[in-house]
PDB file of C-alpha atoms in Angstrom:
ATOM      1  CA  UNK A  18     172.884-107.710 129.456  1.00  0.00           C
ATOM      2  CA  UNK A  19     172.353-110.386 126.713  1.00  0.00           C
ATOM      3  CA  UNK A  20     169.166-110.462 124.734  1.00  0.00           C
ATOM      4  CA  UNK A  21     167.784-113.229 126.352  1.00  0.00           C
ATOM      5  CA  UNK A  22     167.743-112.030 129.588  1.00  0.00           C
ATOM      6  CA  UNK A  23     166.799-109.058 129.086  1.00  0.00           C
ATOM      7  CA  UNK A  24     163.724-110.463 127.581  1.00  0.00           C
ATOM      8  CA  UNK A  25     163.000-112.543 130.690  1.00  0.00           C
ATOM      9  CA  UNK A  26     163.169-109.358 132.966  1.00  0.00           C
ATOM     10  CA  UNK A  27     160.745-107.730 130.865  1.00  0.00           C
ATOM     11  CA  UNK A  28     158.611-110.675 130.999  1.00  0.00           C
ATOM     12  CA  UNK A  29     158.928-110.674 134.923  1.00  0.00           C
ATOM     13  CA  UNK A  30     158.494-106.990 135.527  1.00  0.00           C
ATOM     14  CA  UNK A  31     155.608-106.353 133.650  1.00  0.00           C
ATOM     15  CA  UNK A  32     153.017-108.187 135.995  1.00  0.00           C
ATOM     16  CA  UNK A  33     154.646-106.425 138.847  1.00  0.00           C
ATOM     17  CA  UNK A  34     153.367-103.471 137.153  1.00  0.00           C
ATOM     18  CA  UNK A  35     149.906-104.498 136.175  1.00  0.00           C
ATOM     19  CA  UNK A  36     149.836-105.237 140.437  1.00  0.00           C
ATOM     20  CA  UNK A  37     151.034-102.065 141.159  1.00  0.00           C
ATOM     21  CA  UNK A  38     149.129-100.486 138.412  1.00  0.00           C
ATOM     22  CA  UNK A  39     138.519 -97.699 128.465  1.00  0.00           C
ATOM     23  CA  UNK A  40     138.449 -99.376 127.485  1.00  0.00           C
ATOM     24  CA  UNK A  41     142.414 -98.679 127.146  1.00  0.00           C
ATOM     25  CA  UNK A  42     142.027 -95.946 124.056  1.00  0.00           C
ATOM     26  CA  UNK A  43     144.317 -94.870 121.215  1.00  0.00           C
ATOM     27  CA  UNK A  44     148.307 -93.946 121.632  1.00  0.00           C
ATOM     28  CA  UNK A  45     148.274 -91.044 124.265  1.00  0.00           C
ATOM     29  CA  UNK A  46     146.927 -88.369 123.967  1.00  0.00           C
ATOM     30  CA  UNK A  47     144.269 -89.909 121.865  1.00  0.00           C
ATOM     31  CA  UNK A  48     140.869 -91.457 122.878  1.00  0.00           C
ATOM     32  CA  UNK A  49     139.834 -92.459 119.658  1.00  0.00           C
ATOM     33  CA  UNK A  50     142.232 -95.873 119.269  1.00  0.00           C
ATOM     34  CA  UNK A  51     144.330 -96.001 116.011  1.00  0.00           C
ATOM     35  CA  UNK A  52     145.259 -98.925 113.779  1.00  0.00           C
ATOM     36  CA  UNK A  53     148.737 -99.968 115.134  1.00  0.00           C
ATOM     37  CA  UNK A  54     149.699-102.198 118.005  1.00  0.00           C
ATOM     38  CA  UNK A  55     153.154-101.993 120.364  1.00  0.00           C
ATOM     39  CA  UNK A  56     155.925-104.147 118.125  1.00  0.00           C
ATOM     40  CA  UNK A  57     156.373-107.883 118.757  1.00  0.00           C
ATOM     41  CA  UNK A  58     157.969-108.345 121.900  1.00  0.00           C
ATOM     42  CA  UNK A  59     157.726-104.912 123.300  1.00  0.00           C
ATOM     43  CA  UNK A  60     155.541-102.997 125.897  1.00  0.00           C
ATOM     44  CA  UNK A  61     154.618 -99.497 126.597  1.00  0.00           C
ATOM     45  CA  UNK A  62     152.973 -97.836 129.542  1.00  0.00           C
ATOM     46  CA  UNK A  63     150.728 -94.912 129.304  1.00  0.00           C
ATOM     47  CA  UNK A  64     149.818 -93.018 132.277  1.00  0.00           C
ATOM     48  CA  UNK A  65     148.017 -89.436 132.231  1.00  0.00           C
ATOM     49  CA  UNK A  66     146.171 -87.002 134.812  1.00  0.00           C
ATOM     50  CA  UNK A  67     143.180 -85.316 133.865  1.00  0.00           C
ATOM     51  CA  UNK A  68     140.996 -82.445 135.582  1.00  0.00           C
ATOM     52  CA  UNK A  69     137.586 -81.542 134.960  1.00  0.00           C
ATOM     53  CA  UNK A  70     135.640 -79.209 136.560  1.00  0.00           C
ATOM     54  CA  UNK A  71     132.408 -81.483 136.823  1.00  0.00           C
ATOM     55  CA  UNK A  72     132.729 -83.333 139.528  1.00  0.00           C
ATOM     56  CA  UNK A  73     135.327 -83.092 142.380  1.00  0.00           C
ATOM     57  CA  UNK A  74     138.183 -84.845 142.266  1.00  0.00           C
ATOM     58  CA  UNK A  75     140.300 -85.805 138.914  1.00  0.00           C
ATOM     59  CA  UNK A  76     141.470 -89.016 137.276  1.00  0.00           C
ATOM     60  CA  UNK A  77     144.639 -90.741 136.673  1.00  0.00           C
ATOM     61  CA  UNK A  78     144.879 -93.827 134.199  1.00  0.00           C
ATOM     62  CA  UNK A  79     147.525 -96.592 134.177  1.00  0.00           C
ATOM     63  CA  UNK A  80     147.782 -98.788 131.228  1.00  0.00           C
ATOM     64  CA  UNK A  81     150.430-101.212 130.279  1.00  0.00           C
ATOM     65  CA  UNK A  82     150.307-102.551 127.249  1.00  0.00           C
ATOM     66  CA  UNK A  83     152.180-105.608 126.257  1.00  0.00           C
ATOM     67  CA  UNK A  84     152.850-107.730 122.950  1.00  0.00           C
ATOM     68  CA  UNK A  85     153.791-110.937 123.825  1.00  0.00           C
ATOM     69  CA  UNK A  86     156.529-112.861 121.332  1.00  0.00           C
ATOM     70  CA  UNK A  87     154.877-116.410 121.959  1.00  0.00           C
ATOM     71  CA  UNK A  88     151.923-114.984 119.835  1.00  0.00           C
ATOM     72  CA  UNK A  89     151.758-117.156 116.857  1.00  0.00           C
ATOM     73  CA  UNK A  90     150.007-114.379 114.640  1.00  0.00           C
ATOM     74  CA  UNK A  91     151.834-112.017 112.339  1.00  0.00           C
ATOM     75  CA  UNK A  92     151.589-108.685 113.966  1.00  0.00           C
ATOM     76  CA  UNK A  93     150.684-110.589 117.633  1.00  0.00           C
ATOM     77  CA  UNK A  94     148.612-109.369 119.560  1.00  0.00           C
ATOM     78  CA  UNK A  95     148.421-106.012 122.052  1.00  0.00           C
ATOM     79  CA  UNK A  96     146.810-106.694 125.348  1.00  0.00           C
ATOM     80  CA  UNK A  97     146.482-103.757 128.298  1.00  0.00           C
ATOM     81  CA  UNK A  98     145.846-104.436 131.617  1.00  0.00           C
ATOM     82  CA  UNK A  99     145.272-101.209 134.053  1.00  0.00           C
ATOM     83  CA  UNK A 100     143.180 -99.145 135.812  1.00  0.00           C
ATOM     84  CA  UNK A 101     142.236 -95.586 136.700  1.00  0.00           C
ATOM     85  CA  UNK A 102     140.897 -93.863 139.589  1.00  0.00           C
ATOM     86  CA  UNK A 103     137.974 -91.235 138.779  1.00  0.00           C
ATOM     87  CA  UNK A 104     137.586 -89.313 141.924  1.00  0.00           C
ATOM     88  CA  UNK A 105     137.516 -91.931 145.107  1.00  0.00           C
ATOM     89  CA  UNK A 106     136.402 -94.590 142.703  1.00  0.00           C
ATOM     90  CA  UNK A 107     138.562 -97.213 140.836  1.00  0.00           C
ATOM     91  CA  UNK A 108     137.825 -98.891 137.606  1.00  0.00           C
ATOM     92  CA  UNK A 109     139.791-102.046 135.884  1.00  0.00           C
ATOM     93  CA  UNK A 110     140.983-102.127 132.228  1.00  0.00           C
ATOM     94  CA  UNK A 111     141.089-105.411 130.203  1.00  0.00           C
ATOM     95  CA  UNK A 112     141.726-104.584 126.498  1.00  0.00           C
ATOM     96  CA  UNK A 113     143.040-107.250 123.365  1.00  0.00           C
ATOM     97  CA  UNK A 114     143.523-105.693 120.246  1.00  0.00           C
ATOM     98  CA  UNK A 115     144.824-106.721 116.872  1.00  0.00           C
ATOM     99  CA  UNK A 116     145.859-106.028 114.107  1.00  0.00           C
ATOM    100  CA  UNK A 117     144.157-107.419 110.302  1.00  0.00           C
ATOM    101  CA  UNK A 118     146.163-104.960 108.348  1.00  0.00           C
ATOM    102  CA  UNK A 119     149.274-102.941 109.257  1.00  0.00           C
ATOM    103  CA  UNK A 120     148.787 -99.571 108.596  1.00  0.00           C
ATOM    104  CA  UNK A 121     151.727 -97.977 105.499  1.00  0.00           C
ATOM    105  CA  UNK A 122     152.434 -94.877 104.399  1.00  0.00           C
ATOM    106  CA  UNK A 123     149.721 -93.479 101.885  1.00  0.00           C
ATOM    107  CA  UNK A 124     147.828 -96.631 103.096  1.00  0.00           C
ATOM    108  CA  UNK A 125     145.054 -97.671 105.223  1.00  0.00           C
ATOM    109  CA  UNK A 126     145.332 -99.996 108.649  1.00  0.00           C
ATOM    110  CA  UNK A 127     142.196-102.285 110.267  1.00  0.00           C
ATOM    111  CA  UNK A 128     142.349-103.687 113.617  1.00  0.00           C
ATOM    112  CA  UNK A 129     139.667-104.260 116.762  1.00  0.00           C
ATOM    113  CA  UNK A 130     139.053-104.517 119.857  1.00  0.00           C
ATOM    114  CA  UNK A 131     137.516-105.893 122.621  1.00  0.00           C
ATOM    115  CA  UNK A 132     137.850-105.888 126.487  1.00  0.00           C
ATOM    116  CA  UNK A 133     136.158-104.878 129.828  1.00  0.00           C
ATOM    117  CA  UNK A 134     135.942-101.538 131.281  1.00  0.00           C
ATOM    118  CA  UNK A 135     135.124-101.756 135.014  1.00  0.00           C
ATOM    119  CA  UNK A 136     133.629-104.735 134.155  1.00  0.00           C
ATOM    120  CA  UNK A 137     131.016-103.603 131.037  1.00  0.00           C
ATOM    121  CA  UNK A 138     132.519-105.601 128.121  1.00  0.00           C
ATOM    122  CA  UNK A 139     132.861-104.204 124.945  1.00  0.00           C
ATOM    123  CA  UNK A 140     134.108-103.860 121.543  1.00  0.00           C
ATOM    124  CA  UNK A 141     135.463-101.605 118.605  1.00  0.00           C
ATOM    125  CA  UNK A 142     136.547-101.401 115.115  1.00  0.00           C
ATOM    126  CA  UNK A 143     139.289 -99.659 114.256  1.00  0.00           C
ATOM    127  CA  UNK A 144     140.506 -97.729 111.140  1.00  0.00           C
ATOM    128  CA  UNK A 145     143.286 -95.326 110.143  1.00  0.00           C
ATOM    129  CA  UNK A 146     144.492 -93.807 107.176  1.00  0.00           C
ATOM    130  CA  UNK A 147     147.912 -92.195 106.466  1.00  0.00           C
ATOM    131  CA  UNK A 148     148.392 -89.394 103.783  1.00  0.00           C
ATOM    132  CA  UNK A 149     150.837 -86.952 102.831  1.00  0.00           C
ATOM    133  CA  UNK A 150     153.650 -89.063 103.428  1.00  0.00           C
ATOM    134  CA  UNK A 151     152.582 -90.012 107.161  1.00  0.00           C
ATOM    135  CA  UNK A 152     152.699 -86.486 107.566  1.00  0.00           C
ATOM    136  CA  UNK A 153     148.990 -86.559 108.661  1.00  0.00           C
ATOM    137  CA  UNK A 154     146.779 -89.727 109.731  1.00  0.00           C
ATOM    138  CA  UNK A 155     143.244 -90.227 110.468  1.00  0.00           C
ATOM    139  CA  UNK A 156     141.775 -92.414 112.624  1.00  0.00           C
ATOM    140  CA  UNK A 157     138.126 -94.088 113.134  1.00  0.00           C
ATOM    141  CA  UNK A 158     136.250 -95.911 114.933  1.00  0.00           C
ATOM    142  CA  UNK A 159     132.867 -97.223 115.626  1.00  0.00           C
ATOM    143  CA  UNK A 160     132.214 -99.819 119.047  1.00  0.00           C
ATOM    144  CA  UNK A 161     129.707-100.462 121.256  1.00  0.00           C
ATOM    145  CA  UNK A 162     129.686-101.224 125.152  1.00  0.00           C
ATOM    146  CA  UNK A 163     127.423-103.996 126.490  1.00  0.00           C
ATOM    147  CA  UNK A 164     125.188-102.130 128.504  1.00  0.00           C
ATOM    148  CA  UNK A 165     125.801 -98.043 127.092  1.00  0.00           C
ATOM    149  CA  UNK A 166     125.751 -98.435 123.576  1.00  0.00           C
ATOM    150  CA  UNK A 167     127.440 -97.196 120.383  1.00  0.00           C
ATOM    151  CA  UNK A 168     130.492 -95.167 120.681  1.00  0.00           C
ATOM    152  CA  UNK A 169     132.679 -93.517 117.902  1.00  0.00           C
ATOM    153  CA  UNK A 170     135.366 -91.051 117.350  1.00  0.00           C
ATOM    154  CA  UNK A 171     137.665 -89.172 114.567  1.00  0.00           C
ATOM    155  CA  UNK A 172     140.565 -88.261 115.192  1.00  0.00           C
ATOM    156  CA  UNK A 173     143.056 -86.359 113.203  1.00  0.00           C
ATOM    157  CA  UNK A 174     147.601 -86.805 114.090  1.00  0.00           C
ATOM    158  CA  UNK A 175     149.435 -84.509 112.089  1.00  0.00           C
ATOM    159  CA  UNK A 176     153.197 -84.115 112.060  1.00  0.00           C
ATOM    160  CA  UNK A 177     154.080 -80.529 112.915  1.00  0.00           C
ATOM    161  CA  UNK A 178     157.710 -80.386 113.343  1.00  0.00           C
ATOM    162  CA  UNK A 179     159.342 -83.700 112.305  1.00  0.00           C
ATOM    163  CA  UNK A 180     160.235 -85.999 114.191  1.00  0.00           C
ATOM    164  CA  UNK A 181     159.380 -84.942 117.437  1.00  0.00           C
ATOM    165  CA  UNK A 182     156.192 -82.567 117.786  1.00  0.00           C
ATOM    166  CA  UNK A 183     152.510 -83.356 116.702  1.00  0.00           C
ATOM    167  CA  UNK A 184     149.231 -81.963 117.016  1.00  0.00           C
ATOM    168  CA  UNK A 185     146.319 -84.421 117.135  1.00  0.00           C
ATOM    169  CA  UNK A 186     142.503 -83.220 116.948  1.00  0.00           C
ATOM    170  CA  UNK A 187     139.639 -85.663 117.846  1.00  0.00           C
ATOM    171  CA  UNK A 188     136.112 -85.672 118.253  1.00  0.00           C
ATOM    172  CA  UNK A 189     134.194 -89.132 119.618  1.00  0.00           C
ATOM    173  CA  UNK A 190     131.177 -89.775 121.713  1.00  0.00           C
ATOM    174  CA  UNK A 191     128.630 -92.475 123.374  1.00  0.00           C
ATOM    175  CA  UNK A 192     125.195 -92.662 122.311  1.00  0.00           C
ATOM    176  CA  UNK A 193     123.029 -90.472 124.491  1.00  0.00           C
ATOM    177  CA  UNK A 194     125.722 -87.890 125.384  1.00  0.00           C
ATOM    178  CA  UNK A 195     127.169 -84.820 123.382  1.00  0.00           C
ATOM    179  CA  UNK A 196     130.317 -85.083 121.320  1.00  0.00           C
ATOM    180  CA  UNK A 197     133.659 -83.875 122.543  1.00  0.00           C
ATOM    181  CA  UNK A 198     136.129 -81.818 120.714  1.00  0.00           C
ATOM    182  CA  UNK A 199     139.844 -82.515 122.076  1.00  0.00           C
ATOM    183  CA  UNK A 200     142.838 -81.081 120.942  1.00  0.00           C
ATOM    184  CA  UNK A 201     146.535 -80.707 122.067  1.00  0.00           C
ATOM    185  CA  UNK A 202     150.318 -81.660 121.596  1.00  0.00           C
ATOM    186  CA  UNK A 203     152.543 -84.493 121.415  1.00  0.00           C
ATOM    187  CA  UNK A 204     156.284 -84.053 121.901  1.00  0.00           C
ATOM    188  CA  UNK A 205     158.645 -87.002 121.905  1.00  0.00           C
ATOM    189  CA  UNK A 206     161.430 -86.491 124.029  1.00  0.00           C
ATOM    190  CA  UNK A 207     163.046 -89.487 122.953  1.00  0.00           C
ATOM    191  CA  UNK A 208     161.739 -90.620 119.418  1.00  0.00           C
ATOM    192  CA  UNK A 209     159.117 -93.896 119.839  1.00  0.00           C
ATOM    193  CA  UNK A 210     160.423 -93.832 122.988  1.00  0.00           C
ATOM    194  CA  UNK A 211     159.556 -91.319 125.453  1.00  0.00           C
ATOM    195  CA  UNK A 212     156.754 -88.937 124.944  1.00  0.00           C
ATOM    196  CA  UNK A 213     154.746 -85.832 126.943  1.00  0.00           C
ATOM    197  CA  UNK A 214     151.516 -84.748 126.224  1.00  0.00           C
ATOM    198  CA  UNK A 215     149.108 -82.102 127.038  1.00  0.00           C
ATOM    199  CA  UNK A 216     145.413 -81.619 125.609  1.00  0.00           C
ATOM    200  CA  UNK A 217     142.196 -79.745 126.427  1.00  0.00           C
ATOM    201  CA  UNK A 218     138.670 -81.242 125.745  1.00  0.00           C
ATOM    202  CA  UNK A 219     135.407 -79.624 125.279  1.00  0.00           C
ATOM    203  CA  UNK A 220     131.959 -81.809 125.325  1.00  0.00           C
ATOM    204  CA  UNK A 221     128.533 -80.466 124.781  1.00  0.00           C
ATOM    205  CA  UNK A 222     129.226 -76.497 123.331  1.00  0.00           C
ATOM    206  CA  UNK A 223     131.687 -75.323 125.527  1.00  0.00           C
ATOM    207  CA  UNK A 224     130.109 -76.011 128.662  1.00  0.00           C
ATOM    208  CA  UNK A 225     132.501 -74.543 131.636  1.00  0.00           C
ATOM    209  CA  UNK A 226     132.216 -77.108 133.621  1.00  0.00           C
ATOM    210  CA  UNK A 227     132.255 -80.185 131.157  1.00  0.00           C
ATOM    211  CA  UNK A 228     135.844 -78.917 129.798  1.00  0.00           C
ATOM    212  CA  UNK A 229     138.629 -81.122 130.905  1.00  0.00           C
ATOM    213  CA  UNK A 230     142.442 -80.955 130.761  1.00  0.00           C
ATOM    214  CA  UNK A 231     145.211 -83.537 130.529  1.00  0.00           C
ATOM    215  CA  UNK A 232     149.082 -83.917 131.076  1.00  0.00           C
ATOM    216  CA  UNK A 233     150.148 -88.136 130.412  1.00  0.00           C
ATOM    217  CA  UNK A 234     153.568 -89.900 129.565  1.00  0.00           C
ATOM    218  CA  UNK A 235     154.462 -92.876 127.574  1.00  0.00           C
ATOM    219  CA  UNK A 236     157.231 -94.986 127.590  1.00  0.00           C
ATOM    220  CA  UNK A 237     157.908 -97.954 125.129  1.00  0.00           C
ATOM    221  CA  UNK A 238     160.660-100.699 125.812  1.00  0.00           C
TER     222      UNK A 238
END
């Protein structure tokens, strides 16, 4: 299949899958977002189940993520349109980010973001920092949502067995509710590829019934 045509099935296919398909957060299995957007003319889709014992009912999330080649800006420009389903009730996902400064080895990235979250608008700033060779990177971020306030996170990816496994640790939170702690591992089965995931997440000391577990995908093409 020639480039060109290729390029125009991705182009076609990808609202098929928005159709069939928080803020949209960072590369699975983080929920703090990171300083790096899909390459120019690609798209990725991350998808991942979670269960937690506080309500009944789980969540699944959907989120393709495109960056469109017409973009006129250096690094263009990521947008995600999904959804997810907690319990019996469905939320949409409208995210733009980009990218000020490309994150580099030893170096430090800036992006943002803004978007709607079953629609609550809102917005974040984003910034990660790479050290050791890449072989850890930390990432930051302070928003806000429109009507729930300030939000933030810290998250730490560090390469554990290269170039497939990492462990990532995070903690992040929303004003008026207790910070989670959220941990797990990142294997790519294909290298910047095709990935598996699988975390656990505590919020508020440990709490039973407010710990959470997740199992998610993602596929870049």
């Amino acid at each position: 299949m020639n480039k060109s045509l290729s390029r125009s099935l991705q182009w076609l296919v990808l609202p098929l899958l928005l159709v069939a398909a928080p803020a949209a957060w960072g590369a699975r299995p983080f929920f703090t977002d990171d300083a790096r957007v899909v390459d120019r003319d690609h798209c990725q889709i991350e998808t991942f189940y979670k269960d937690q014992r506080t309500y009944s009912g789980s969540e699944f999330w959907w989120l393709p993520a495109c960056n469109p080649a017409f973009v006129p800006w250096k690094n263009g420009l990521e947008v995600t349109v999904g959804a997810n389903r907690i319990g019996d009730q469905g939320n949409g996902i409208l995210q733009a980010k980009y990218l000020f400064k490309e994150l580099q080895t030893n170096g430090l990235g800036l992006a943002a973001s803004v978007g709607s979250f079953s629609g609550q608008p809102y917005a974040n700033a984003i910034a990660s920092f790479s050290f050791f060779d890449d072989r850890a990177v930390v990432h930051t971020n302070l928003g806000r949502f429109a009507d729930d306030g300030h939000t933030w996170g810290v998250g730490l990816e560090a390469l554990l067995a290269p170039p497939r496994i990492y462990g990532i640790l995070e903690t992040f939170g929303q004003r008026g509710e207790s910070p989670t702690v959220h941990y797990g591992i990142r294997f790519w089965v294909i290298p910047n590829r095709f990935q598996i995931d699988a975390t656990r997440g505590d919020q508020g000391g440990g709490d039973p019934d407010r710990r959470f577990y997740t199992v998610g995908l993602r596929f870049i093409f």
